[in-house]
Amino acid sequence: MNKVILVGRIVRDPELRSTNTGKSVATFSLAVDRRFKQEGQPEADFFNIVAWGRQAEVICQYLGKGRQIALTGRLQSRSYDAQDGSKRYVTEVVLEEFDFIGSKNDSPAPADGLNSLDLGDDFSLMADDDEPPF
Amino acid sequence: MNKVILVGRIVRDPELRSTNTGKSVATFSLAVDRRFKQEGQPEADFFNIVAWGRQAEVICQYLGKGRQIALTGRLQSRSYDAQDGSKRYVTEVVLEEFDFIGSKNDSPAPADGLNSLDLGDDFSLMADDDEPPF
Amino acid sequence: MNKVILVGRIVRDPELRSTNTGKSVATFSLAVDRRFKQEGQPEADFFNIVAWGRQAEVICQYLGKGRQIALTGRLQSRSYDAQDGSKRYVTEVVLEEFDFIGSKNDSPAPADGLNSLDLGDDFSLMADDDEPPF
Amino acid sequence: MNKVILVGRIVRDPELRSTNTGKSVATFSLAVDRRFKQEGQPEADFFNIVAWGRQAEVICQYLGKGRQIALTGRLQSRSYDAQDGSKRYVTEVVLEEFDFIGSKNDSPAPADGLNSLDLGDDFSLMADDDEPPF
DNA sequence: TTTT
DNA sequence: TTTT
């Protein structure tokens, strides 16, 4: 069991790339307000979100900077080799579902009243995330 | 909204430390099996879990290596300065609740049939996690 | 492990009552949009939410009809005796935490920029919900 | 956003039926231990779980009474007409994913080391749940 | 820098 | 290496 649920705002426009086997990957950063603001502590947490396949493409089409969304996903740990040769560890969220939140018109809305997108998980694509998306 | 739910096994005995203001912090690593094992991909994800206050102490008392638990928490991003002067970013799970899972006798069981522990969140302690727990 | 996460709109102003031992209980109904609208199917699910203690009071003060919120809680099953003598079963959500969602000004906002309320769970109050809140 | 996460035990062997359009539906009841046992209160909550399509079939094949599982799903409200002509409301969990929990050998294990099953959501089937599964 |  |  591995489930993450977040409500937050997209920090910058998502970026679309593709792996060397031709799969789409979208990455973006999500700012999630902390429930208890504390002196000298950040007001939000920032998480890296990764989406794959057709969902990646839809995200880049519909989700822009500042957009508020609710999402579910799974937490993923990954390591990569830093430029200095050391191993680096990263924890990110692999997107499963997302919903638009807030006033529908405070952001470019998707076509036809769509307010929820889930393009299926297409797990076959996931073997080849051979490069660190962040 | 920021919620994480994980079911996994504790990788090594949790470590108990305390901040310079005297608060207890426990840290441990949790191995969470992936739902879809894939060739050439790790079988599990590994996450760093942080617990505070009295909950930290209870965890170190009752939870050991190999123990299977279900937990809820919140995802937290944190930065710290690496030895080489660069900024490093870490994403970890701050523990909220946990339950013992699996056969009650496959591990040192807590006293009196306890199978769920939630010592309250004691959010006042959280301001001073000035050192990276990992 | 028992966790529910919902984002939806409050259907009617919450109602405040108190148990015969003097504990506050707030109940309200939450409309949650379905992700996949289907011909001839309802567009939303409607759930009964119960809040206890001080949280109940805060909710009745700050949350009104139409307000969009994100909440976490636990699912609870309960039985009661119907007027015809038969046993009736009810499944409801016991509120744990909630956040205000959407434009802060589309609804009477709480004092001082508050955007998240969690008054503690006060589990001691829970023994005496001897009457069906719904 | 509508997500439920439960860890519990299956109360009776799941039942397989099919709708009048030929879709498979499995229903079962899940007992979820309460975190805080209280005098005079039930020790567990009992929830009705519904699974559709191929997932329904797999469940009836692999999951029996007493099996401990972790699941995610969505909460659903539904109404039906009781025999006495009155409208009855039901809240149940529509299964999305599940994992086997606990010792792998305390129950008939699925073939080939499978420890997680997710047959896809097959949302097209969902329009015709025209009869109350419970 | 890994548990079963 | 941040959104409102």
CSV table of N, CA and C in Angstrom, one decimal, chain A residues 5 7 9 33-37 68 70 96-104 115-119, chain C residues 5 7 9 33-37 68 70 96-104 115-119:
chain,number,residue,atom,x,y,z
A,5,ILE,N,-1.9,11.7,-1.1
A,5,ILE,CA,-3.0,12.6,-1.5
A,5,ILE,C,-2.6,14.0,-1.2
A,7,VAL,N,-3.3,18.4,-2.0
A,7,VAL,CA,-4.0,19.5,-2.6
A,7,VAL,C,-3.0,20.7,-2.6
A,9,ARG,N,-0.8,23.9,-5.3
A,9,ARG,CA,-0.7,24.7,-6.5
A,9,ARG,C,0.5,24.4,-7.3
A,33,ASP,N,0.4,24.0,1.0
A,33,ASP,CA,0.4,24.8,2.2
A,33,ASP,C,0.5,23.9,3.4
A,34,ARG,N,1.3,24.3,4.4
A,34,ARG,CA,1.3,23.5,5.7
A,34,ARG,C,0.1,23.9,6.5
A,35,ARG,N,-0.4,23.0,7.2
A,35,ARG,CA,-1.6,23.2,8.0
A,35,ARG,C,-1.3,24.2,9.2
A,36,PHE,N,-0.1,24.0,9.7
A,36,PHE,CA,0.3,24.8,10.9
A,36,PHE,C,1.5,25.6,10.5
A,37,LYS,N,1.3,26.9,10.2
A,37,LYS,CA,2.3,27.8,9.9
A,37,LYS,C,3.1,28.1,11.2
A,68,GLN,N,-4.6,25.3,-9.1
A,68,GLN,CA,-4.8,24.5,-7.9
A,68,GLN,C,-5.4,23.1,-8.2
A,70,ALA,N,-6.1,18.8,-6.8
A,70,ALA,CA,-6.0,17.7,-5.9
A,70,ALA,C,-5.5,16.5,-6.6
A,96,GLU,N,-1.2,9.5,-10.1
A,96,GLU,CA,-2.2,8.6,-10.6
A,96,GLU,C,-3.4,9.3,-11.1
A,97,GLU,N,-4.0,10.1,-10.2
A,97,GLU,CA,-5.2,10.8,-10.7
A,97,GLU,C,-5.1,12.3,-10.2
A,98,PHE,N,-5.8,13.2,-10.9
A,98,PHE,CA,-5.9,14.5,-10.4
A,98,PHE,C,-7.2,15.2,-10.8
A,99,ASP,N,-7.6,16.1,-9.9
A,99,ASP,CA,-8.9,16.9,-10.1
A,99,ASP,C,-8.5,18.4,-10.1
A,100,PHE,N,-9.2,19.1,-10.9
A,100,PHE,CA,-9.1,20.6,-10.8
A,100,PHE,C,-9.9,21.0,-9.6
A,101,ILE,N,-9.3,22.0,-8.9
A,101,ILE,CA,-9.9,22.6,-7.7
A,101,ILE,C,-10.1,24.1,-7.8
A,102,GLY,N,-11.0,24.6,-7.0
A,102,GLY,CA,-11.2,26.0,-7.0
A,102,GLY,C,-12.1,26.5,-8.1
A,103,SER,N,-12.2,27.8,-8.3
A,103,SER,CA,-13.0,28.3,-9.3
A,103,SER,C,-12.6,27.8,-10.7
A,104,LYS,N,-13.5,27.3,-11.4
A,104,LYS,CA,-13.2,26.7,-12.7
A,104,LYS,C,-12.6,27.8,-13.7
A,115,ASN,N,-13.5,18.1,-15.6
A,115,ASN,CA,-12.9,18.5,-14.4
A,115,ASN,C,-12.1,17.4,-13.6
A,116,SER,N,-11.8,16.5,-14.4
A,116,SER,CA,-11.1,15.3,-13.7
A,116,SER,C,-10.5,14.5,-14.9
A,117,LEU,N,-9.2,14.2,-14.7
A,117,LEU,CA,-8.6,13.5,-15.8
A,117,LEU,C,-7.8,12.3,-15.2
A,118,ASP,N,-8.0,11.2,-15.8
A,118,ASP,CA,-7.3,10.0,-15.4
A,118,ASP,C,-7.1,9.1,-16.7
A,119,LEU,N,-5.9,9.1,-17.2
A,119,LEU,CA,-5.7,8.5,-18.5
A,119,LEU,C,-5.3,7.0,-18.4
C,5,ILE,N,-10.4,10.4,2.4
C,5,ILE,CA,-10.0,11.7,2.0
C,5,ILE,C,-11.1,12.2,1.0
C,7,VAL,N,-12.9,15.7,-1.2
C,7,VAL,CA,-13.0,17.1,-1.5
C,7,VAL,C,-14.4,17.3,-2.0
C,9,ARG,N,-18.4,19.8,-1.5
C,9,ARG,CA,-19.1,21.0,-1.1
C,9,ARG,C,-20.2,20.6,0.0
C,33,ASP,N,-18.2,15.4,-6.2
C,33,ASP,CA,-18.4,15.1,-7.6
C,33,ASP,C,-17.7,13.8,-8.0
C,34,ARG,N,-18.4,13.0,-8.8
C,34,ARG,CA,-17.8,11.8,-9.3
C,34,ARG,C,-16.8,12.2,-10.4
C,35,ARG,N,-15.8,11.4,-10.5
C,35,ARG,CA,-14.8,11.7,-11.5
C,35,ARG,C,-15.3,11.4,-12.9
C,36,PHE,N,-16.1,10.3,-13.0
C,36,PHE,CA,-16.6,9.9,-14.3
C,36,PHE,C,-18.1,10.0,-14.3
C,37,LYS,N,-18.6,11.1,-14.9
C,37,LYS,CA,-20.0,11.3,-15.0
C,37,LYS,C,-20.6,10.3,-16.0
C,68,GLN,N,-16.6,24.8,-0.2
C,68,GLN,CA,-15.8,23.7,-0.6
C,68,GLN,C,-14.7,23.4,0.4
C,70,ALA,N,-11.7,20.3,1.8
C,70,ALA,CA,-11.0,19.0,1.7
C,70,ALA,C,-10.9,18.5,3.1
C,96,GLU,N,-11.7,14.1,10.9
C,96,GLU,CA,-10.4,14.3,11.6
C,96,GLU,C,-9.9,15.7,11.3
C,97,GLU,N,-9.6,16.0,10.1
C,97,GLU,CA,-9.0,17.3,9.7
C,97,GLU,C,-9.8,17.9,8.5
C,98,PHE,N,-9.8,19.2,8.4
C,98,PHE,CA,-10.3,19.8,7.2
C,98,PHE,C,-9.6,21.1,6.8
C,99,ASP,N,-9.6,21.3,5.5
C,99,ASP,CA,-9.0,22.5,5.0
C,99,ASP,C,-10.0,23.3,4.1
C,100,PHE,N,-10.0,24.6,4.1
C,100,PHE,CA,-10.7,25.4,3.2
C,100,PHE,C,-10.1,25.3,1.8
C,101,ILE,N,-11.0,25.2,0.8
C,101,ILE,CA,-10.5,25.0,-0.5
C,101,ILE,C,-11.1,26.1,-1.4
C,102,GLY,N,-10.5,26.4,-2.5
C,102,GLY,CA,-11.0,27.4,-3.5
C,102,GLY,C,-10.8,28.8,-3.0
C,103,SER,N,-11.4,29.7,-3.8
C,103,SER,CA,-11.2,31.1,-3.5
C,103,SER,C,-11.6,31.4,-2.0
C,104,LYS,N,-10.7,32.0,-1.3
C,104,LYS,CA,-10.9,32.3,0.1
C,104,LYS,C,-12.1,33.2,0.3
C,115,ASN,N,-6.7,29.0,7.6
C,115,ASN,CA,-7.2,28.2,6.5
C,115,ASN,C,-7.2,26.7,6.7
C,116,SER,N,-7.1,26.4,7.9
C,116,SER,CA,-7.0,25.0,8.3
C,116,SER,C,-7.4,24.8,9.7
C,117,LEU,N,-8.2,23.9,10.1
C,117,LEU,CA,-8.6,23.7,11.5
C,117,LEU,C,-8.5,22.3,11.9
C,118,ASP,N,-7.9,22.1,13.0
C,118,ASP,CA,-7.8,20.8,13.5
C,118,ASP,C,-7.7,20.9,15.0
C,119,LEU,N,-8.9,20.6,15.7
C,119,LEU,CA,-8.9,20.9,17.1
C,119,LEU,C,-8.5,19.7,17.9
